[in-house]
mmCIF file of C-alpha atoms and ligand atoms in Angstrom:
data_model
loop_
_atom_site.group_PDB
_atom_site.id
_atom_site.type_symbol
_atom_site.label_atom_id
_atom_site.label_comp_id
_atom_site.label_asym_id
_atom_site.label_seq_id
_atom_site.Cartn_x
_atom_site.Cartn_y
_atom_site.Cartn_z
ATOM 1 C CA MET A 1 -44.021 -32.456 40.819
ATOM 2 C CA LEU A 2 -41.753 -35.440 40.555
ATOM 3 C CA LYS A 3 -43.657 -36.812 37.604
ATOM 4 C CA TYR A 4 -43.181 -33.736 35.394
ATOM 5 C CA SER A 5 -39.678 -33.196 36.625
ATOM 6 C CA GLU A 6 -38.877 -36.716 35.407
ATOM 7 C CA GLU A 7 -40.678 -36.164 32.111
ATOM 8 C CA LEU A 8 -38.521 -33.096 31.490
ATOM 9 C CA ALA A 9 -35.374 -34.995 32.408
ATOM 10 C CA LYS A 10 -36.269 -37.622 29.781
ATOM 11 C CA ILE A 11 -36.107 -35.168 26.887
ATOM 12 C CA LYS A 12 -32.378 -34.871 27.550
ATOM 13 C CA VAL A 13 -31.484 -38.361 26.431
ATOM 14 C CA ASN A 14 -30.586 -38.401 22.771
ATOM 15 C CA LYS A 15 -29.674 -41.302 20.572
ATOM 16 C CA SER A 16 -25.943 -40.832 20.309
ATOM 17 C CA GLY A 17 -25.705 -39.858 23.956
ATOM 18 C CA ALA A 18 -22.813 -37.554 23.143
ATOM 19 C CA VAL A 19 -24.387 -34.285 22.061
ATOM 20 C CA VAL A 20 -27.123 -32.554 23.984
ATOM 21 C CA SER A 21 -30.150 -31.267 22.069
ATOM 22 C CA LEU A 22 -31.328 -27.819 23.091
ATOM 23 C CA HIS A 23 -34.322 -27.493 20.754
ATOM 24 C CA LYS A 24 -36.983 -29.062 22.978
ATOM 25 C CA PRO A 25 -35.828 -27.379 26.197
ATOM 26 C CA LEU A 26 -35.901 -23.979 24.445
ATOM 27 C CA LEU A 27 -39.441 -24.581 23.173
ATOM 28 C CA LEU A 28 -40.510 -25.647 26.675
ATOM 29 C CA LEU A 29 -38.885 -22.606 28.278
ATOM 30 C CA LEU A 30 -40.556 -20.279 25.794
ATOM 31 C CA THR A 31 -44.023 -21.765 26.231
ATOM 32 C CA ILE A 32 -43.816 -22.251 30.023
ATOM 33 C CA ALA A 33 -42.681 -18.612 30.267
ATOM 34 C CA ASP A 34 -45.770 -17.642 28.226
ATOM 35 C CA VAL A 35 -48.008 -19.533 30.669
ATOM 36 C CA ILE A 36 -46.329 -17.846 33.656
ATOM 37 C CA GLN A 37 -47.138 -14.556 31.935
ATOM 38 C CA GLY A 38 -50.807 -15.517 31.627
ATOM 39 C CA LYS A 39 -51.082 -16.940 28.117
ATOM 40 C CA SER A 40 -53.803 -19.470 27.368
ATOM 41 C CA ASN A 41 -53.061 -23.052 26.414
ATOM 42 C CA GLU A 42 -52.782 -22.670 22.667
ATOM 43 C CA PHE A 43 -49.603 -22.137 20.684
ATOM 44 C CA ASN A 44 -49.538 -21.417 16.959
ATOM 45 C CA PHE A 45 -46.295 -22.226 15.220
ATOM 46 C CA ARG A 46 -46.579 -19.059 13.145
ATOM 47 C CA GLU A 47 -46.786 -16.928 16.282
ATOM 48 C CA ILE A 48 -43.821 -18.341 18.152
ATOM 49 C CA GLU A 49 -41.534 -19.192 15.223
ATOM 50 C CA GLU A 50 -39.504 -15.976 15.278
ATOM 51 C CA HIS A 51 -38.999 -15.909 19.035
ATOM 52 C CA LEU A 52 -38.001 -19.563 19.076
ATOM 53 C CA LYS A 53 -35.566 -18.964 16.208
ATOM 54 C CA LEU A 54 -33.956 -16.121 18.124
ATOM 55 C CA LEU A 55 -33.578 -18.311 21.208
ATOM 56 C CA LEU A 56 -32.092 -21.122 19.120
ATOM 57 C CA SER A 57 -29.575 -18.773 17.530
ATOM 58 C CA LYS A 58 -28.478 -17.340 20.877
ATOM 59 C CA TYR A 59 -28.698 -20.361 23.165
ATOM 60 C CA GLY A 60 -28.633 -23.383 20.858
ATOM 61 C CA LEU A 61 -25.602 -25.408 19.810
ATOM 62 C CA LYS A 62 -23.140 -23.427 17.701
ATOM 63 C CA ASN A 63 -22.566 -25.981 14.956
ATOM 64 C CA ILE A 64 -26.122 -25.821 13.687
ATOM 65 C CA LYS A 65 -26.517 -24.319 10.227
ATOM 66 C CA ALA A 66 -30.336 -24.290 9.953
ATOM 67 C CA LEU A 67 -32.182 -23.498 13.175
ATOM 68 C CA LYS A 68 -35.399 -25.436 12.410
ATOM 69 C CA PRO A 69 -37.806 -24.271 15.117
ATOM 70 C CA GLU A 70 -40.425 -26.562 13.504
ATOM 71 C CA TYR A 71 -38.566 -29.615 14.830
ATOM 72 C CA PRO A 72 -39.272 -29.242 18.544
ATOM 73 C CA PHE A 73 -42.753 -27.844 17.868
ATOM 74 C CA VAL A 74 -43.808 -31.074 16.165
ATOM 75 C CA TYR A 75 -41.512 -33.655 17.770
ATOM 76 C CA LEU A 76 -42.105 -32.639 21.382
ATOM 77 C CA GLY A 77 -45.372 -34.484 20.710
ATOM 78 C CA SER A 78 -43.336 -37.645 21.328
ATOM 79 C CA SER A 79 -43.693 -36.720 25.018
ATOM 80 C CA PRO A 80 -47.506 -37.022 25.128
ATOM 81 C CA THR A 81 -47.773 -36.251 28.837
ATOM 82 C CA LEU A 82 -46.318 -32.810 28.046
ATOM 83 C CA TRP A 83 -47.267 -31.649 24.556
ATOM 84 C CA LYS A 84 -50.018 -32.223 21.993
ATOM 85 C CA CYS A 85 -49.425 -31.012 18.452
ATOM 86 C CA SER A 86 -51.998 -30.950 15.626
ATOM 87 C CA ILE A 87 -49.369 -32.582 13.411
ATOM 88 C CA ASP A 88 -47.701 -35.860 14.214
ATOM 89 C CA LYS A 89 -45.038 -37.939 12.508
ATOM 90 C CA SER A 90 -47.531 -40.090 10.627
ATOM 91 C CA MET A 91 -48.847 -37.017 8.775
ATOM 92 C CA LEU A 92 -45.463 -35.983 7.389
ATOM 93 C CA LYS A 93 -43.944 -36.749 4.013
ATOM 94 C CA ASN A 94 -40.730 -37.666 5.763
ATOM 95 C CA PRO A 95 -41.614 -38.604 9.356
ATOM 96 C CA ASN A 96 -38.178 -37.660 10.681
ATOM 97 C CA SER A 97 -37.769 -34.288 9.037
ATOM 98 C CA VAL A 98 -40.766 -32.018 9.232
ATOM 99 C CA THR A 99 -40.561 -29.045 6.869
ATOM 100 C CA ARG A 100 -41.380 -25.469 7.750
ATOM 101 C CA ALA A 101 -44.236 -25.516 5.219
ATOM 102 C CA GLU A 102 -45.779 -28.521 6.965
ATOM 103 C CA ALA A 103 -45.464 -26.852 10.360
ATOM 104 C CA LEU A 104 -46.816 -23.432 9.446
ATOM 105 C CA GLU A 105 -50.455 -24.192 10.255
ATOM 106 C CA ALA A 106 -49.634 -26.372 13.251
ATOM 107 C CA VAL A 107 -51.222 -25.637 16.602
ATOM 108 C CA ALA A 108 -50.075 -27.189 19.852
ATOM 109 C CA LYS A 109 -51.006 -27.159 23.512
ATOM 110 C CA PHE A 110 -49.725 -28.542 26.756
ATOM 111 C CA GLU A 111 -51.404 -31.781 27.750
ATOM 112 C CA ASP A 112 -54.372 -30.791 29.968
ATOM 113 C CA ASN A 113 -53.027 -32.168 33.253
ATOM 114 C CA PHE A 114 -49.636 -30.624 32.606
ATOM 115 C CA TYR A 115 -51.264 -27.277 31.863
ATOM 116 C CA SER A 116 -53.214 -27.483 35.165
ATOM 117 C CA TYR A 117 -49.958 -28.271 36.929
ATOM 118 C CA LEU A 118 -48.328 -25.194 35.345
ATOM 119 C CA GLN A 119 -51.152 -22.992 36.595
ATOM 120 C CA ASN A 120 -49.416 -23.163 39.964
ATOM 121 C CA ILE A 121 -46.758 -20.543 39.397
ATOM 122 C CA GLN A 122 -44.291 -22.122 41.821
ATOM 123 C CA HIS A 123 -44.502 -25.386 39.883
ATOM 124 C CA ALA A 124 -43.931 -23.559 36.608
ATOM 125 C CA LYS A 125 -40.961 -21.633 37.972
ATOM 126 C CA GLY A 126 -39.487 -24.824 39.406
ATOM 127 C CA LEU A 127 -39.544 -26.402 35.956
ATOM 128 C CA VAL A 128 -37.951 -23.305 34.406
ATOM 129 C CA TRP A 129 -35.051 -23.583 36.865
ATOM 130 C CA GLN A 130 -34.778 -27.304 36.232
ATOM 131 C CA LEU A 131 -34.461 -26.721 32.485
ATOM 132 C CA LEU A 132 -31.926 -23.920 32.954
ATOM 133 C CA ASN A 133 -29.766 -25.967 35.301
ATOM 134 C CA GLU A 134 -29.920 -29.151 33.275
ATOM 135 C CA PHE A 135 -29.155 -27.641 29.895
ATOM 136 C CA TRP A 136 -27.101 -24.440 30.347
ATOM 137 C CA PRO A 137 -24.157 -23.405 32.515
ATOM 138 C CA GLU A 138 -25.001 -20.625 34.946
ATOM 139 C CA ALA A 139 -23.328 -18.019 32.711
ATOM 140 C CA TYR A 140 -26.337 -18.214 30.370
ATOM 141 C CA HIS A 141 -29.154 -18.063 32.919
ATOM 142 C CA GLU A 142 -29.489 -14.317 33.316
ATOM 143 C CA ASP A 143 -29.587 -13.514 29.591
ATOM 144 C CA LEU A 144 -31.896 -16.414 28.844
ATOM 145 C CA LEU A 145 -34.370 -15.404 31.569
ATOM 146 C CA ARG A 146 -34.394 -11.844 30.235
ATOM 147 C CA ASP A 147 -35.115 -13.047 26.703
ATOM 148 C CA LEU A 148 -38.012 -15.081 28.113
ATOM 149 C CA GLY A 149 -39.396 -12.031 29.939
ATOM 150 C CA LEU A 150 -38.758 -13.765 33.272
ATOM 151 C CA ASP A 151 -36.247 -11.318 34.780
ATOM 152 C CA GLY A 152 -38.141 -11.569 38.065
ATOM 153 C CA LEU A 153 -36.838 -15.099 38.608
ATOM 154 C CA LEU A 154 -33.296 -13.788 38.911
ATOM 155 C CA ASN A 155 -33.885 -12.947 42.552
ATOM 156 C CA GLU A 156 -34.980 -16.488 43.284
ATOM 157 C CA THR A 157 -31.674 -18.217 43.771
ATOM 158 C CA ILE A 158 -32.613 -21.167 45.961
ATOM 159 C CA VAL A 159 -32.503 -23.792 43.259
ATOM 160 C CA GLN A 160 -29.201 -22.469 41.897
ATOM 161 C CA GLU A 161 -27.546 -22.891 45.267
ATOM 162 C CA VAL A 162 -28.602 -26.533 45.460
ATOM 163 C CA GLN A 163 -27.173 -27.094 42.003
ATOM 164 C CA LYS A 164 -23.800 -25.666 43.021
ATOM 165 C CA GLN A 165 -23.476 -28.076 45.911
ATOM 166 C CA ARG A 166 -23.840 -30.988 43.545
ATOM 167 C CA ARG A 167 -20.535 -30.234 41.873
ATOM 168 C CA GLY A 168 -17.869 -32.578 43.038
ATOM 169 C CA ARG A 169 -15.530 -31.240 45.709
ATOM 170 C CA LEU A 170 -12.853 -33.646 44.532
ATOM 171 C CA PHE A 171 -13.000 -32.186 41.013
ATOM 172 C CA VAL A 172 -12.571 -28.665 42.374
ATOM 173 C CA GLU A 173 -9.584 -29.590 44.541
ATOM 174 C CA GLU A 174 -7.869 -31.601 41.813
ATOM 175 C CA VAL A 175 -8.270 -28.859 39.251
ATOM 176 C CA LEU A 176 -7.127 -26.041 41.528
ATOM 177 C CA ASP A 177 -4.114 -28.074 42.700
ATOM 178 C CA SER A 178 -2.935 -29.173 39.288
ATOM 179 C CA TYR A 179 -3.347 -25.673 37.829
ATOM 180 C CA GLU A 180 -1.395 -24.289 40.796
ATOM 181 C CA ARG A 181 -4.297 -22.132 41.953
ATOM 182 C CA GLN A 182 -4.076 -19.636 39.150
ATOM 183 C CA CYS A 183 -6.051 -18.771 36.036
ATOM 184 C CA ALA A 184 -4.687 -20.858 33.146
ATOM 185 C CA ILE A 185 -5.109 -17.868 30.836
ATOM 186 C CA CYS A 186 -4.092 -14.714 32.719
ATOM 187 C CA ASN A 187 -2.245 -16.307 35.690
ATOM 188 C CA GLN A 188 -4.336 -14.296 38.123
ATOM 189 C CA SER A 189 -3.903 -15.704 41.613
ATOM 190 C CA ILE A 190 -5.092 -13.171 44.143
ATOM 191 C CA ARG A 191 -5.412 -14.088 47.804
ATOM 192 C CA LEU A 192 -6.856 -12.438 50.879
ATOM 193 C CA GLY A 193 -4.496 -13.796 53.494
ATOM 194 C CA ASP A 194 -4.569 -17.509 52.638
ATOM 195 C CA ALA A 195 -7.946 -17.439 50.909
ATOM 196 C CA LEU A 196 -7.871 -17.663 47.127
ATOM 197 C CA ILE A 197 -10.188 -15.107 45.535
ATOM 198 C CA GLY A 198 -12.120 -15.682 42.372
ATOM 199 C CA ILE A 199 -10.454 -18.732 40.844
ATOM 200 C CA ASP A 200 -12.887 -21.421 39.719
ATOM 201 C CA ALA A 201 -12.530 -25.034 38.671
ATOM 202 C CA CYS A 202 -14.327 -25.032 35.321
ATOM 203 C CA HIS A 203 -15.637 -27.735 33.008
ATOM 204 C CA VAL A 204 -14.547 -27.480 29.362
ATOM 205 C CA LYS A 205 -17.264 -29.786 28.022
ATOM 206 C CA PRO A 206 -20.227 -28.508 30.072
ATOM 207 C CA ILE A 207 -21.712 -30.937 32.581
ATOM 208 C CA GLN A 208 -25.065 -29.952 31.081
ATOM 209 C CA HIS A 209 -23.819 -31.484 27.796
ATOM 210 C CA PHE A 210 -22.781 -34.762 29.441
ATOM 211 C CA GLY A 211 -19.293 -33.472 30.273
ATOM 212 C CA ASP A 212 -17.661 -35.339 33.161
ATOM 213 C CA ASP A 213 -16.094 -34.382 36.484
ATOM 214 C CA HIS A 214 -12.695 -35.776 35.531
ATOM 215 C CA ILE A 215 -9.535 -33.646 35.725
ATOM 216 C CA THR A 216 -9.073 -33.994 31.926
ATOM 217 C CA ASN A 217 -12.297 -31.999 31.529
ATOM 218 C CA GLY A 218 -11.226 -29.323 34.012
ATOM 219 C CA ILE A 219 -9.324 -26.060 33.947
ATOM 220 C CA ALA A 220 -8.760 -23.349 36.565
ATOM 221 C CA LEU A 221 -9.896 -19.902 35.459
ATOM 222 C CA CYS A 222 -10.567 -16.492 36.976
ATOM 223 C CA LYS A 223 -14.199 -15.312 37.034
ATOM 224 C CA ILE A 224 -14.080 -13.390 33.778
ATOM 225 C CA HIS A 225 -12.324 -16.132 31.817
ATOM 226 C CA HIS A 226 -14.661 -18.724 33.358
ATOM 227 C CA TRP A 227 -17.668 -16.756 32.146
ATOM 228 C CA ALA A 228 -16.059 -16.327 28.716
ATOM 229 C CA LEU A 229 -15.372 -20.074 28.382
ATOM 230 C CA ASP A 230 -18.893 -21.060 29.464
ATOM 231 C CA ARG A 231 -20.462 -18.588 27.037
ATOM 232 C CA GLY A 232 -18.221 -19.583 24.147
ATOM 233 C CA ALA A 233 -16.499 -16.179 23.960
ATOM 234 C CA ILE A 234 -13.191 -18.055 24.109
ATOM 235 C CA SER A 235 -12.034 -21.579 23.388
ATOM 236 C CA ILE A 236 -8.841 -23.628 23.219
ATOM 237 C CA SER A 237 -7.089 -24.833 20.074
ATOM 238 C CA GLU A 238 -5.732 -28.295 19.383
ATOM 239 C CA ASN A 239 -2.288 -26.952 20.315
ATOM 240 C CA ARG A 240 -3.747 -25.512 23.538
ATOM 241 C CA ASP A 241 -3.545 -21.881 22.463
ATOM 242 C CA LEU A 242 -6.287 -19.443 23.408
ATOM 243 C CA LEU A 243 -8.947 -18.737 20.775
ATOM 244 C CA ILE A 244 -11.085 -15.600 20.958
ATOM 245 C CA SER A 245 -14.484 -15.140 19.372
ATOM 246 C CA PRO A 246 -14.610 -12.388 16.754
ATOM 247 C CA LYS A 247 -17.971 -11.423 18.301
ATOM 248 C CA LEU A 248 -16.342 -10.330 21.549
ATOM 249 C CA ASN A 249 -16.199 -6.541 21.874
ATOM 250 C CA GLY A 250 -16.090 -3.703 24.405
ATOM 251 C CA SER A 251 -13.642 -1.637 26.386
ATOM 252 C CA ARG A 252 -10.480 -3.123 27.933
ATOM 253 C CA ILE A 253 -10.882 -6.144 25.692
ATOM 254 C CA ASN A 254 -7.192 -6.095 24.810
ATOM 255 C CA GLU A 255 -6.158 -6.249 28.422
ATOM 256 C CA TYR A 256 -8.534 -9.103 29.306
ATOM 257 C CA PHE A 257 -8.544 -11.081 26.072
ATOM 258 C CA HIS A 258 -6.536 -10.113 23.011
ATOM 259 C CA GLU A 259 -3.284 -9.929 24.943
ATOM 260 C CA PHE A 260 -3.601 -13.708 25.444
ATOM 261 C CA ALA A 261 -4.895 -14.579 21.958
ATOM 262 C CA GLN A 262 -3.086 -17.427 20.196
ATOM 263 C CA LYS A 263 -0.815 -17.830 23.204
ATOM 264 C CA PRO A 264 -0.470 -21.120 25.064
ATOM 265 C CA ILE A 265 -2.630 -21.626 28.136
ATOM 266 C CA PHE A 266 -1.017 -22.943 31.306
ATOM 267 C CA LEU A 267 -0.965 -26.743 31.533
ATOM 268 C CA PRO A 268 -0.445 -28.930 34.621
ATOM 269 C CA ARG A 269 3.071 -30.347 35.132
ATOM 270 C CA ASN A 270 1.690 -33.871 35.159
ATOM 271 C CA SER A 271 0.654 -34.578 31.567
ATOM 272 C CA SER A 272 -1.940 -37.169 32.621
ATOM 273 C CA PHE A 273 -3.908 -34.195 34.030
ATOM 274 C CA HIS A 274 -3.942 -32.380 30.684
ATOM 275 C CA LEU A 275 -7.212 -31.653 28.927
ATOM 276 C CA ASN A 276 -8.605 -34.419 26.799
ATOM 277 C CA GLU A 277 -8.904 -33.344 23.148
ATOM 278 C CA GLU A 278 -12.402 -34.830 22.868
ATOM 279 C CA ASN A 279 -13.635 -32.402 25.515
ATOM 280 C CA VAL A 280 -11.806 -29.449 23.990
ATOM 281 C CA SER A 281 -12.961 -30.167 20.443
ATOM 282 C CA TYR A 282 -16.542 -30.526 21.712
ATOM 283 C CA HIS A 283 -16.251 -27.039 23.170
ATOM 284 C CA ARG A 284 -14.838 -25.602 19.927
ATOM 285 C CA LYS A 285 -17.566 -27.207 17.855
ATOM 286 C CA TYR A 286 -20.721 -26.763 19.933
ATOM 287 C CA VAL A 287 -20.074 -23.942 22.422
ATOM 288 C CA PHE A 288 -17.522 -21.552 20.899
ATOM 289 C CA GLU A 289 -18.923 -18.514 19.075
ATOM 290 C CA GLY A 290 -16.389 -19.010 16.320
ATOM 291 C CA GLY A 291 -17.881 -16.344 14.103
ATOM 292 C CA ARG A 292 -19.879 -18.366 11.625
HETATM 293 ZN ZN1 ZN B 301 -8.075 -15.141 33.913
#
């Protein structure tokens, strides 16, 4: 278990260290989900291209112009204990940028021992949860599992609970205190007696994208605005006004969102607790569904 868990963790490290890559984890989720659903150990690029493209468009980074599902299909081969592809770098015209034409006839499989390991469904599910927790905030998990055909895992919350406990208590207290225990967007601050209801300490640059647990990466939000921030339905401008994705729609949207559009969010009195622009601009660039 540990071995493959560590192998999966390794795919997270990227050269710059600043931006997470979601291509390989999406390919792994797609193919592990196929194995859970009884598929044999053979994946043709042609067959999975469309599904992988859809996943990349919905759950990949938002700044990407070309989705390039051929990249993870070929380059996951650089983790030989996980993935074997019929094409490797040495066979490409340009080793670092495989083309779709080159990938079209490619066939890949999980390395034999890894495939045997995945035959144990609990192992396979454990790795699915690991990938979800390491690469996406919780707000994405339900939709992503549905798109993988793994809705059944939604009732299996054990791993999610463990993940929650890992979040720093200090971060939560600092954020709630400095934001005066109210949502920075709608000012909601409902209590039952003394107990605050439904206000979260949220990360602006997701921890899954190497965001930190420092107050300058934190903001207090109600549940609905927390979800909206994590999913990129809203973001924050350089002037700290609220931005709203043009893709957001539905009833009572004015009341929950448009009423606050282009208006300043609440900021802590102490300016050294204010959001760091690097974290906010990361969110605008890679997470926000800005309507491109
Ligand atoms: Zn709110």
